[in-house]
């Protein structure tokens, strides 16, 4: 999961988006991802899974549950001092991997072998113990592959923590620190940011991509590249000429979210970089689109598939609906827009071939829906419609977030929602931690 690394002294921000668990960072479906969605025999969704949130024991108890992953064999999420897996067909709990303390961060992606990475507290005391434990978990088998210490205590309580995993390297980055391990064995790869760099975050996929904030002859700059797991040395692919903040959106093609305005919190540009390290296209977003490049969620609201990027608009009016626009990353031009039905909000979820799976947010009298949007034809197809019940609509309105802090996962006629934000003892009647529906 990505997070903002705030450089308070300079007012500069470093950010990164982890890939979602249904697609690799290059936008193609991984071996453990759900198969292409079949045409459902019915669009009527029924509840498959409902998990209550954890219950803090006292006022100092703060519980986070980041992480949600879907493969062909399992649906897994972060839980209280654990990672829990469910049978995606029946919704029944299949396994639990206990952890020494509460979760601090989790990879947004899952590898082709079904592996995810998590960082967690060393003990149950989330106030006094630091986020110094790193583990890789096989969500297909429900086992911990390995667990290692993070030796740099500057990770502290995990502020600005980012966790990512690739087929070869699992890594974490935070303000002033970075640690990485061999994905298969847990052998240390590096224990600090690249030479000359002070901040670092990572994007998972087949290969690990790194975004660093580094000292150069022209001053501090954002650099993007790969680090050698044997030596830790970085090979840079691109240096951002100027930006207040930067996020990694995709590795193949290389797409960056950039922040140029002093008062912005989200990316106001998308930049595509060619294999030769040249800017191929720039898409101005301003404040008209929600990229979802925020403090806790990375660029969760931006979906990249091949040469197409999908973003939802911000209507700047709570009574008006938004639209999802498909952009051609080779030219930076809009291909097609899909207005949200019923004056609601559409949120990009994941790519499916050359189409997009999107989620329609529930309104008081309008149910939530999962839609397939085809930019080639302009056709919108309803894949699932949740029950139109006032209380459920209210719950889904809260769980379906336009900035997508946790992935909204859909595959094979099943729709999964999870929230990893913190829980306090003072919270009254919170929404479910995890909720899922099926058309089967």
CSV table of C-alpha atoms in Angstrom, one decimal:
chain,number,residue,atom,x,y,z
A,1,UNK,CA,0.0,0.0,0.0
A,2,UNK,CA,1.3,3.4,-0.9
A,3,UNK,CA,1.6,6.4,1.4
A,4,UNK,CA,2.8,10.0,1.3
A,5,UNK,CA,6.3,10.7,2.5
A,6,UNK,CA,6.1,14.3,3.5
A,7,UNK,CA,9.3,16.3,3.5
A,8,UNK,CA,8.2,19.0,5.8
A,9,UNK,CA,11.3,21.1,5.6
A,10,UNK,CA,11.0,21.6,1.8
A,11,UNK,CA,7.3,21.1,1.3
A,12,UNK,CA,8.0,18.3,-1.2
A,13,UNK,CA,6.0,15.1,-1.3
A,14,UNK,CA,7.0,11.6,-2.5
A,15,UNK,CA,4.2,9.1,-3.3
A,16,UNK,CA,3.7,5.8,-5.0
A,17,UNK,CA,0.9,3.5,-6.2
A,18,UNK,CA,1.1,-0.2,-5.7
A,19,UNK,CA,-0.6,-2.4,-8.4
A,20,UNK,CA,-3.9,-3.9,-7.5
A,21,UNK,CA,-4.2,-7.6,-6.9
A,22,UNK,CA,-6.2,-8.4,-10.0
A,23,UNK,CA,-3.6,-7.1,-12.5
A,24,UNK,CA,0.2,-6.8,-12.6
A,25,UNK,CA,1.8,-3.4,-12.7
A,26,UNK,CA,1.9,-3.7,-16.5
A,27,UNK,CA,-1.9,-4.0,-16.5
A,28,UNK,CA,-2.0,-7.6,-17.7
A,29,UNK,CA,-3.7,-10.3,-15.7
A,30,UNK,CA,-1.4,-12.4,-13.5
A,31,UNK,CA,-1.4,-16.2,-13.2
A,32,UNK,CA,-3.3,-16.0,-9.9
A,33,UNK,CA,-5.8,-13.4,-10.9
A,34,UNK,CA,-9.5,-14.1,-11.5
A,35,UNK,CA,-10.2,-15.5,-15.0
A,36,UNK,CA,-11.9,-13.1,-17.5
A,37,UNK,CA,-15.3,-12.3,-16.2
A,38,UNK,CA,-18.0,-14.5,-17.8
A,39,UNK,CA,-21.3,-13.1,-18.9
A,40,UNK,CA,-23.4,-13.6,-15.7
A,41,UNK,CA,-26.5,-15.6,-15.8
A,42,UNK,CA,-28.1,-13.0,-13.5
A,43,UNK,CA,-27.0,-9.6,-12.4
A,44,UNK,CA,-28.7,-9.9,-9.0
A,45,UNK,CA,-26.0,-9.9,-6.3
A,46,UNK,CA,-26.6,-11.7,-3.0
A,47,UNK,CA,-24.4,-11.4,0.1
A,48,UNK,CA,-21.5,-13.8,0.1
A,49,UNK,CA,-19.4,-12.5,3.1
A,50,UNK,CA,-19.8,-10.0,5.9
A,51,UNK,CA,-17.0,-9.6,8.5
A,52,UNK,CA,-17.4,-7.3,11.5
A,53,UNK,CA,-14.7,-4.8,12.2
A,54,UNK,CA,-12.2,-5.5,15.1
A,55,UNK,CA,-13.1,-4.2,18.5
A,56,UNK,CA,-10.4,-2.0,20.2
A,57,UNK,CA,-10.0,-2.9,23.9
A,58,UNK,CA,-9.3,0.6,25.2
A,59,UNK,CA,-8.8,4.2,24.2
A,60,UNK,CA,-5.1,3.7,23.3
A,61,UNK,CA,-5.9,0.7,21.1
A,62,UNK,CA,-5.6,1.5,17.4
A,63,UNK,CA,-6.2,-1.3,14.9
A,64,UNK,CA,-5.4,-1.2,11.2
A,65,UNK,CA,-6.3,-4.0,8.7
A,66,UNK,CA,-4.7,-3.0,5.4
A,67,UNK,CA,-4.5,-5.4,2.5
A,68,UNK,CA,-7.0,-7.2,0.2
A,69,UNK,CA,-6.1,-9.7,-2.5
A,70,UNK,CA,-8.0,-11.9,-4.9
A,71,UNK,CA,-6.7,-14.9,-6.7
A,72,UNK,CA,-8.4,-17.9,-8.4
A,73,UNK,CA,-8.0,-19.8,-5.2
A,74,UNK,CA,-8.5,-17.3,-2.4
A,75,UNK,CA,-9.7,-14.0,-1.2
A,76,UNK,CA,-7.5,-12.7,1.6
A,77,UNK,CA,-7.5,-9.5,3.8
A,78,UNK,CA,-5.7,-7.9,6.6
A,79,UNK,CA,-7.3,-8.6,10.0
A,80,UNK,CA,-6.6,-7.8,13.6
A,81,UNK,CA,-3.0,-9.1,14.2
A,82,UNK,CA,-3.4,-11.5,11.3
A,83,UNK,CA,-4.0,-12.1,7.6
A,84,UNK,CA,-7.2,-14.1,6.9
A,85,UNK,CA,-8.2,-16.0,3.8
A,86,UNK,CA,-11.6,-17.0,2.6
A,87,UNK,CA,-13.0,-19.4,0.0
A,88,UNK,CA,-14.0,-17.1,-2.8
A,89,UNK,CA,-16.8,-19.4,-3.9
A,90,UNK,CA,-18.5,-20.0,-0.5
A,91,UNK,CA,-17.3,-17.0,1.5
A,92,UNK,CA,-16.2,-19.3,4.3
A,93,UNK,CA,-13.1,-18.6,6.3
A,94,UNK,CA,-10.3,-20.9,5.1
A,95,UNK,CA,-7.3,-20.0,7.1
A,96,UNK,CA,-5.7,-17.4,9.4
A,97,UNK,CA,-2.0,-16.5,9.6
A,98,UNK,CA,-1.4,-14.9,13.0
A,99,UNK,CA,1.1,-12.1,13.4
A,100,UNK,CA,3.0,-10.9,16.5
A,101,UNK,CA,1.3,-7.5,16.3
A,102,UNK,CA,-1.0,-5.2,14.4
A,103,UNK,CA,-0.6,-4.6,10.7
A,104,UNK,CA,1.2,-1.4,9.6
A,105,UNK,CA,1.1,-1.8,5.9
A,106,UNK,CA,0.6,-4.3,3.1
A,107,UNK,CA,1.4,-4.7,-0.6
A,108,UNK,CA,-1.4,-3.7,-2.9
A,109,UNK,CA,-0.4,-6.4,-5.4
A,110,UNK,CA,-0.1,-10.2,-5.3
A,111,UNK,CA,2.6,-12.0,-7.3
A,112,UNK,CA,2.1,-14.6,-10.0
A,113,UNK,CA,2.8,-17.2,-7.3
A,114,UNK,CA,0.1,-15.9,-4.9
A,115,UNK,CA,2.6,-14.1,-2.6
A,116,UNK,CA,1.9,-10.9,-0.7
A,117,UNK,CA,4.0,-8.8,1.7
A,118,UNK,CA,3.0,-7.3,5.0
A,119,UNK,CA,4.8,-5.1,7.7
A,120,UNK,CA,3.6,-5.3,11.3
A,121,UNK,CA,4.3,-4.4,14.9
A,122,UNK,CA,6.9,-6.5,16.8
A,123,UNK,CA,4.5,-6.9,19.7
A,124,UNK,CA,0.8,-6.5,20.5
A,125,UNK,CA,1.4,-3.0,21.9
A,126,UNK,CA,0.8,-0.8,18.9
A,127,UNK,CA,1.8,2.3,20.8
A,128,UNK,CA,5.2,1.3,22.1
A,129,UNK,CA,6.3,-1.3,19.6
A,130,UNK,CA,7.6,-0.3,16.2
A,131,UNK,CA,6.7,-1.7,12.7
A,132,UNK,CA,9.8,-3.8,12.5
A,133,UNK,CA,8.5,-7.2,11.3
A,134,UNK,CA,8.3,-8.0,7.6
A,135,UNK,CA,6.7,-11.2,6.2
A,136,UNK,CA,5.7,-12.7,2.9
A,137,UNK,CA,2.5,-14.8,2.9
A,138,UNK,CA,1.2,-17.3,0.4
A,139,UNK,CA,-2.5,-16.5,0.1
A,140,UNK,CA,-3.2,-19.5,-2.0
A,141,UNK,CA,-1.9,-21.9,0.7
A,142,UNK,CA,-2.6,-19.8,3.8
A,143,UNK,CA,1.0,-20.0,5.1
A,144,UNK,CA,3.7,-17.6,6.1
A,145,UNK,CA,6.6,-18.2,3.7
A,146,UNK,CA,9.1,-16.3,5.9
A,147,UNK,CA,9.4,-13.5,8.4
A,148,UNK,CA,12.4,-11.1,8.9
A,149,UNK,CA,13.2,-8.1,11.1
A,150,UNK,CA,13.4,-4.5,9.7
A,151,UNK,CA,16.6,-3.4,11.5
A,152,UNK,CA,16.2,0.4,10.9
A,153,UNK,CA,14.2,1.6,13.8
A,154,UNK,CA,13.4,4.9,11.9
A,155,UNK,CA,10.4,3.0,10.5
A,156,UNK,CA,8.8,3.7,13.9
A,157,UNK,CA,5.0,3.4,13.9
A,158,UNK,CA,4.8,3.2,10.1
A,159,UNK,CA,4.0,6.8,9.1
A,160,UNK,CA,4.4,7.1,5.4
A,161,UNK,CA,5.0,3.4,5.1
A,162,UNK,CA,4.8,1.8,1.6
A,163,UNK,CA,5.0,-2.0,1.0
A,164,UNK,CA,5.3,-3.7,-2.4
A,165,UNK,CA,6.3,-7.1,-3.8
A,166,UNK,CA,7.6,-8.4,-7.1
A,167,UNK,CA,8.4,-11.9,-8.3
A,168,UNK,CA,12.0,-11.4,-7.0
A,169,UNK,CA,12.0,-8.6,-4.4
A,170,UNK,CA,9.7,-7.6,-1.5
A,171,UNK,CA,10.3,-4.1,-0.1
A,172,UNK,CA,9.2,-1.4,2.2
A,173,UNK,CA,9.9,2.3,2.2
A,174,UNK,CA,9.2,5.1,4.6
A,175,UNK,CA,10.5,8.6,5.3
A,176,UNK,CA,14.3,8.2,5.5
A,177,UNK,CA,14.4,4.5,5.1
A,178,UNK,CA,14.1,1.5,2.8
A,179,UNK,CA,14.4,-2.3,3.3
A,180,UNK,CA,14.1,-5.2,0.8
A,181,UNK,CA,14.3,-8.9,0.8
A,182,UNK,CA,14.5,-11.8,-1.7
A,183,UNK,CA,10.8,-12.8,-2.3
A,184,UNK,CA,11.5,-16.5,-2.1
A,185,UNK,CA,14.0,-16.8,0.7
A,186,UNK,CA,13.8,-13.6,2.8
A,187,UNK,CA,17.5,-12.9,2.3
A,188,UNK,CA,18.3,-9.2,2.7
A,189,UNK,CA,18.6,-7.2,-0.5
A,190,UNK,CA,19.2,-3.7,0.9
A,191,UNK,CA,18.7,-1.9,4.2
A,192,UNK,CA,18.7,1.8,3.1
A,193,UNK,CA,17.6,4.1,0.3
A,194,UNK,CA,19.8,4.2,-2.9
A,195,UNK,CA,23.0,6.2,-2.6
A,196,UNK,CA,22.4,9.9,-2.5
A,197,UNK,CA,18.6,9.4,-1.9
A,198,UNK,CA,16.6,10.2,1.2
A,199,UNK,CA,13.2,9.0,0.4
A,200,UNK,CA,12.0,5.8,-1.4
A,201,UNK,CA,8.9,3.9,-2.3
A,202,UNK,CA,8.3,0.9,-4.5
A,203,UNK,CA,5.8,-0.5,-7.0
A,204,UNK,CA,5.3,-4.3,-7.3
A,205,UNK,CA,4.7,-6.5,-10.4
A,206,UNK,CA,7.0,-8.8,-12.3
A,207,UNK,CA,9.9,-6.5,-11.4
A,208,UNK,CA,10.2,-4.0,-8.5
A,209,UNK,CA,10.2,-0.3,-9.6
A,210,UNK,CA,11.5,2.3,-7.2
A,211,UNK,CA,10.7,6.0,-6.9
A,212,UNK,CA,13.4,7.9,-5.0
A,213,UNK,CA,14.0,11.5,-3.9
A,214,UNK,CA,17.7,12.1,-4.6
A,215,UNK,CA,20.4,14.7,-4.5
A,216,UNK,CA,21.6,15.7,-8.1
A,217,UNK,CA,23.8,18.4,-9.5
A,218,UNK,CA,20.6,20.3,-10.2
A,219,UNK,CA,19.2,19.9,-6.7
A,220,UNK,CA,16.8,17.3,-5.2
A,221,UNK,CA,15.0,15.4,-7.9
A,222,UNK,CA,12.5,12.5,-8.2
A,223,UNK,CA,14.1,9.5,-9.9
A,224,UNK,CA,12.5,6.3,-11.1
A,225,UNK,CA,14.4,3.1,-11.7
A,226,UNK,CA,15.3,-0.4,-10.5
A,227,UNK,CA,17.7,-1.5,-7.8
A,228,UNK,CA,19.9,-4.5,-8.1
A,229,UNK,CA,18.9,-7.0,-5.3
A,230,UNK,CA,22.5,-8.1,-5.0
A,231,UNK,CA,24.2,-4.8,-4.6
A,232,UNK,CA,21.4,-2.3,-4.0
A,233,UNK,CA,22.7,-0.1,-6.8
A,234,UNK,CA,20.1,1.8,-8.7
A,235,UNK,CA,19.7,2.0,-12.5
A,236,UNK,CA,17.6,5.1,-13.2
A,237,UNK,CA,15.1,5.1,-16.0
A,238,UNK,CA,13.8,8.7,-15.7
A,239,UNK,CA,14.4,11.9,-13.7
A,240,UNK,CA,11.4,14.2,-13.1
A,241,UNK,CA,12.5,17.7,-14.2
A,242,UNK,CA,10.2,19.5,-11.8
A,243,UNK,CA,7.4,18.5,-9.4
A,244,UNK,CA,6.1,19.1,-5.9
A,245,UNK,CA,5.1,15.4,-5.6
A,246,UNK,CA,5.3,12.2,-7.6
A,247,UNK,CA,3.6,8.9,-7.6
A,248,UNK,CA,4.2,5.7,-9.6
A,249,UNK,CA,1.1,4.6,-11.4
A,250,UNK,CA,2.3,1.9,-13.8
A,251,UNK,CA,5.6,0.3,-14.8
A,252,UNK,CA,4.7,-1.0,-18.3
A,253,UNK,CA,4.1,1.6,-19.7
A,254,UNK,CA,5.9,3.8,-17.2
A,255,UNK,CA,3.2,6.3,-16.0
A,256,UNK,CA,3.7,8.8,-13.3
A,257,UNK,CA,1.3,11.0,-11.4
A,258,UNK,CA,2.8,14.4,-10.7
A,259,UNK,CA,1.8,17.3,-8.5
A,260,UNK,CA,2.8,20.7,-9.6
A,261,UNK,CA,0.5,23.0,-7.5
A,262,UNK,CA,1.6,24.1,-4.1
A,263,UNK,CA,-1.8,23.5,-2.5
A,264,UNK,CA,-2.6,20.2,-4.2
A,265,UNK,CA,-3.1,16.8,-2.4
A,266,UNK,CA,-3.6,14.7,-5.5
A,267,UNK,CA,-1.8,14.4,-8.8
A,268,UNK,CA,-2.7,17.1,-11.3
A,269,UNK,CA,-0.8,15.5,-14.2
A,270,UNK,CA,-0.3,12.0,-15.7
A,271,UNK,CA,2.9,11.6,-17.6
A,272,UNK,CA,3.8,8.7,-19.7
A,273,UNK,CA,7.5,7.9,-20.2
A,274,UNK,CA,8.9,6.0,-23.2
A,275,UNK,CA,11.4,3.1,-23.0
A,276,UNK,CA,14.0,5.7,-24.1
A,277,UNK,CA,13.3,7.8,-21.0
A,278,UNK,CA,11.5,10.6,-22.9
A,279,UNK,CA,8.1,12.0,-22.1
A,280,UNK,CA,5.6,10.5,-24.5
A,281,UNK,CA,2.4,12.3,-23.4
A,282,UNK,CA,1.1,14.5,-20.6
A,283,UNK,CA,-2.5,14.5,-19.5
A,284,UNK,CA,-3.5,17.6,-17.5
A,285,UNK,CA,-5.9,16.6,-14.7
A,286,UNK,CA,-6.1,19.8,-12.7
A,287,UNK,CA,-8.8,19.3,-10.0
A,288,UNK,CA,-11.3,17.9,-12.5
A,289,UNK,CA,-10.2,14.2,-12.1
A,290,UNK,CA,-9.6,12.0,-9.1
A,291,UNK,CA,-6.4,10.1,-9.6
A,292,UNK,CA,-6.5,8.8,-6.0
A,293,UNK,CA,-2.9,9.6,-5.3
A,294,UNK,CA,-3.3,10.4,-1.7
A,295,UNK,CA,-1.6,9.9,1.7
A,296,UNK,CA,-2.9,6.4,2.4
A,297,UNK,CA,-4.1,5.0,-0.8
A,298,UNK,CA,-1.6,5.6,-3.6
A,299,UNK,CA,-3.1,6.1,-7.1
A,300,UNK,CA,-5.9,3.7,-6.4
A,301,UNK,CA,-8.5,5.5,-8.5
A,302,UNK,CA,-6.4,5.3,-11.7
A,303,UNK,CA,-6.4,2.2,-13.8
A,304,UNK,CA,-3.8,1.6,-16.6
A,305,UNK,CA,-4.2,-1.1,-19.2
A,306,UNK,CA,-1.8,-1.1,-22.1
A,307,UNK,CA,-1.9,2.3,-23.7
A,308,UNK,CA,-5.1,3.4,-21.9
A,309,UNK,CA,-5.7,5.1,-18.6
A,310,UNK,CA,-9.1,5.4,-16.9
A,311,UNK,CA,-10.0,8.1,-14.4
A,312,UNK,CA,-13.1,9.3,-12.7
A,313,UNK,CA,-14.0,13.0,-12.7
A,314,UNK,CA,-14.8,15.2,-9.8
A,315,UNK,CA,-18.0,17.0,-10.5
A,316,UNK,CA,-17.4,19.6,-7.7
A,317,UNK,CA,-21.1,19.2,-6.9
A,318,UNK,CA,-22.5,16.7,-4.5
A,319,UNK,CA,-25.8,16.6,-6.4
A,320,UNK,CA,-24.3,15.9,-9.8
A,321,UNK,CA,-23.0,12.6,-11.1
A,322,UNK,CA,-19.4,12.2,-12.4
A,323,UNK,CA,-18.0,10.4,-15.5
A,324,UNK,CA,-15.1,8.0,-16.2
A,325,UNK,CA,-12.9,9.0,-19.1
A,326,UNK,CA,-10.5,6.8,-21.1
A,327,UNK,CA,-7.3,8.5,-22.2
A,328,UNK,CA,-4.8,7.4,-24.8
A,329,UNK,CA,-1.4,7.3,-23.1
A,330,UNK,CA,0.4,7.6,-26.4
A,331,UNK,CA,-1.2,10.9,-27.3
A,332,UNK,CA,-2.6,12.1,-24.0
A,333,UNK,CA,-6.0,12.6,-25.6
A,334,UNK,CA,-9.4,11.5,-24.3
A,335,UNK,CA,-10.9,8.5,-26.2
A,336,UNK,CA,-14.3,8.3,-24.6
A,337,UNK,CA,-16.3,9.3,-21.5
A,338,UNK,CA,-18.9,7.3,-19.6
A,339,UNK,CA,-21.4,9.4,-17.6
A,340,UNK,CA,-22.5,7.9,-14.3
A,341,UNK,CA,-26.2,6.7,-14.4
A,342,UNK,CA,-28.7,8.1,-11.8
A,343,UNK,CA,-26.5,11.1,-11.0
A,344,UNK,CA,-24.2,8.8,-9.0
A,345,UNK,CA,-20.4,8.3,-8.9
A,346,UNK,CA,-18.5,5.9,-11.0
A,347,UNK,CA,-15.1,4.6,-9.7
A,348,UNK,CA,-12.6,2.6,-11.9
A,349,UNK,CA,-11.8,-0.8,-10.4
A,350,UNK,CA,-9.7,-2.8,-12.8
A,351,UNK,CA,-8.9,-3.5,-16.4
A,352,UNK,CA,-10.4,-6.5,-18.2
A,353,UNK,CA,-8.9,-6.9,-21.6
A,354,UNK,CA,-9.5,-3.7,-23.5
A,355,UNK,CA,-12.5,-2.8,-21.3
A,356,UNK,CA,-12.8,-1.5,-17.7
A,357,UNK,CA,-14.6,-2.9,-14.7
A,358,UNK,CA,-16.1,0.1,-12.8
A,359,UNK,CA,-18.2,0.4,-9.6
A,360,UNK,CA,-21.2,2.6,-9.3
A,361,UNK,CA,-21.5,4.1,-5.9
A,362,UNK,CA,-24.8,3.4,-4.0
A,363,UNK,CA,-27.2,6.3,-3.3
A,364,UNK,CA,-30.2,6.3,-0.8
A,365,UNK,CA,-32.6,5.0,-3.5
A,366,UNK,CA,-30.1,3.6,-6.0
A,367,UNK,CA,-28.2,0.3,-5.5
A,368,UNK,CA,-24.5,-0.2,-6.1
A,369,UNK,CA,-23.6,-1.8,-9.4
A,370,UNK,CA,-20.6,-3.4,-11.1
A,371,UNK,CA,-20.3,-2.3,-14.7
A,372,UNK,CA,-18.2,-3.2,-17.7
A,373,UNK,CA,-17.3,-0.1,-19.8
A,374,UNK,CA,-16.0,-0.7,-23.4
A,375,UNK,CA,-14.1,2.4,-24.7
A,376,UNK,CA,-14.2,0.9,-28.3
A,377,UNK,CA,-18.0,0.8,-28.5
A,378,UNK,CA,-19.1,3.1,-25.7
A,379,UNK,CA,-21.2,0.3,-24.4
A,380,UNK,CA,-21.9,-0.1,-20.6
A,381,UNK,CA,-22.9,-3.5,-19.4
A,382,UNK,CA,-24.2,-4.2,-15.8
A,383,UNK,CA,-22.4,-7.2,-14.4
A,384,UNK,CA,-23.9,-7.1,-10.9
A,385,UNK,CA,-26.5,-5.1,-9.0
A,386,UNK,CA,-26.6,-5.2,-5.3
A,387,UNK,CA,-29.9,-5.4,-3.4
A,388,UNK,CA,-31.7,-2.0,-3.3
A,389,UNK,CA,-32.1,-1.6,0.4
A,390,UNK,CA,-31.8,1.7,2.3
A,391,UNK,CA,-29.5,0.4,5.0
A,392,UNK,CA,-27.3,-1.5,2.6
A,393,UNK,CA,-27.2,1.4,0.2
A,394,UNK,CA,-25.9,3.6,3.1
A,395,UNK,CA,-23.2,1.0,4.0
A,396,UNK,CA,-22.1,0.6,0.4
A,397,UNK,CA,-22.0,4.4,-0.1
A,398,UNK,CA,-19.4,4.5,2.7
A,399,UNK,CA,-17.4,1.5,1.6
A,400,UNK,CA,-17.2,2.4,-2.1
A,401,UNK,CA,-14.6,5.2,-2.0
A,402,UNK,CA,-13.8,7.4,-5.0
A,403,UNK,CA,-10.1,7.4,-4.0
A,404,UNK,CA,-10.0,3.6,-3.6
A,405,UNK,CA,-7.8,3.4,-0.5
A,406,UNK,CA,-8.2,-0.4,-0.6
A,407,UNK,CA,-8.8,-2.3,-3.8
A,408,UNK,CA,-12.4,-3.1,-4.9
A,409,UNK,CA,-12.0,-6.5,-6.3
A,410,UNK,CA,-14.3,-8.2,-8.9
A,411,UNK,CA,-13.9,-11.5,-10.7
A,412,UNK,CA,-16.0,-14.4,-11.8
A,413,UNK,CA,-19.3,-12.9,-10.7
A,414,UNK,CA,-18.0,-12.0,-7.2
A,415,UNK,CA,-17.4,-8.5,-5.7
A,416,UNK,CA,-15.3,-7.9,-2.6
A,417,UNK,CA,-15.0,-4.7,-0.5
A,418,UNK,CA,-12.6,-4.2,2.4
A,419,UNK,CA,-11.5,-1.3,4.6
A,420,UNK,CA,-8.1,-1.1,6.2
A,421,UNK,CA,-8.4,2.2,8.0
A,422,UNK,CA,-7.9,2.4,11.7
A,423,UNK,CA,-10.5,1.5,14.3
A,424,UNK,CA,-10.8,3.2,17.7
A,425,UNK,CA,-12.8,2.2,20.8
A,426,UNK,CA,-14.8,5.4,20.4
A,427,UNK,CA,-16.3,4.4,17.0
A,428,UNK,CA,-20.0,3.6,17.2
A,429,UNK,CA,-21.7,1.2,14.8
A,430,UNK,CA,-19.0,1.1,12.2
A,431,UNK,CA,-19.5,-0.5,8.8
A,432,UNK,CA,-18.4,-4.0,8.1
A,433,UNK,CA,-14.7,-4.5,7.7
A,434,UNK,CA,-15.2,-6.8,4.7
A,435,UNK,CA,-18.3,-7.3,2.5
A,436,UNK,CA,-18.8,-9.4,-0.6
A,437,UNK,CA,-21.5,-10.3,-3.0
A,438,UNK,CA,-22.0,-13.0,-5.7
A,439,UNK,CA,-24.3,-13.6,-8.7
A,440,UNK,CA,-23.8,-17.3,-8.4
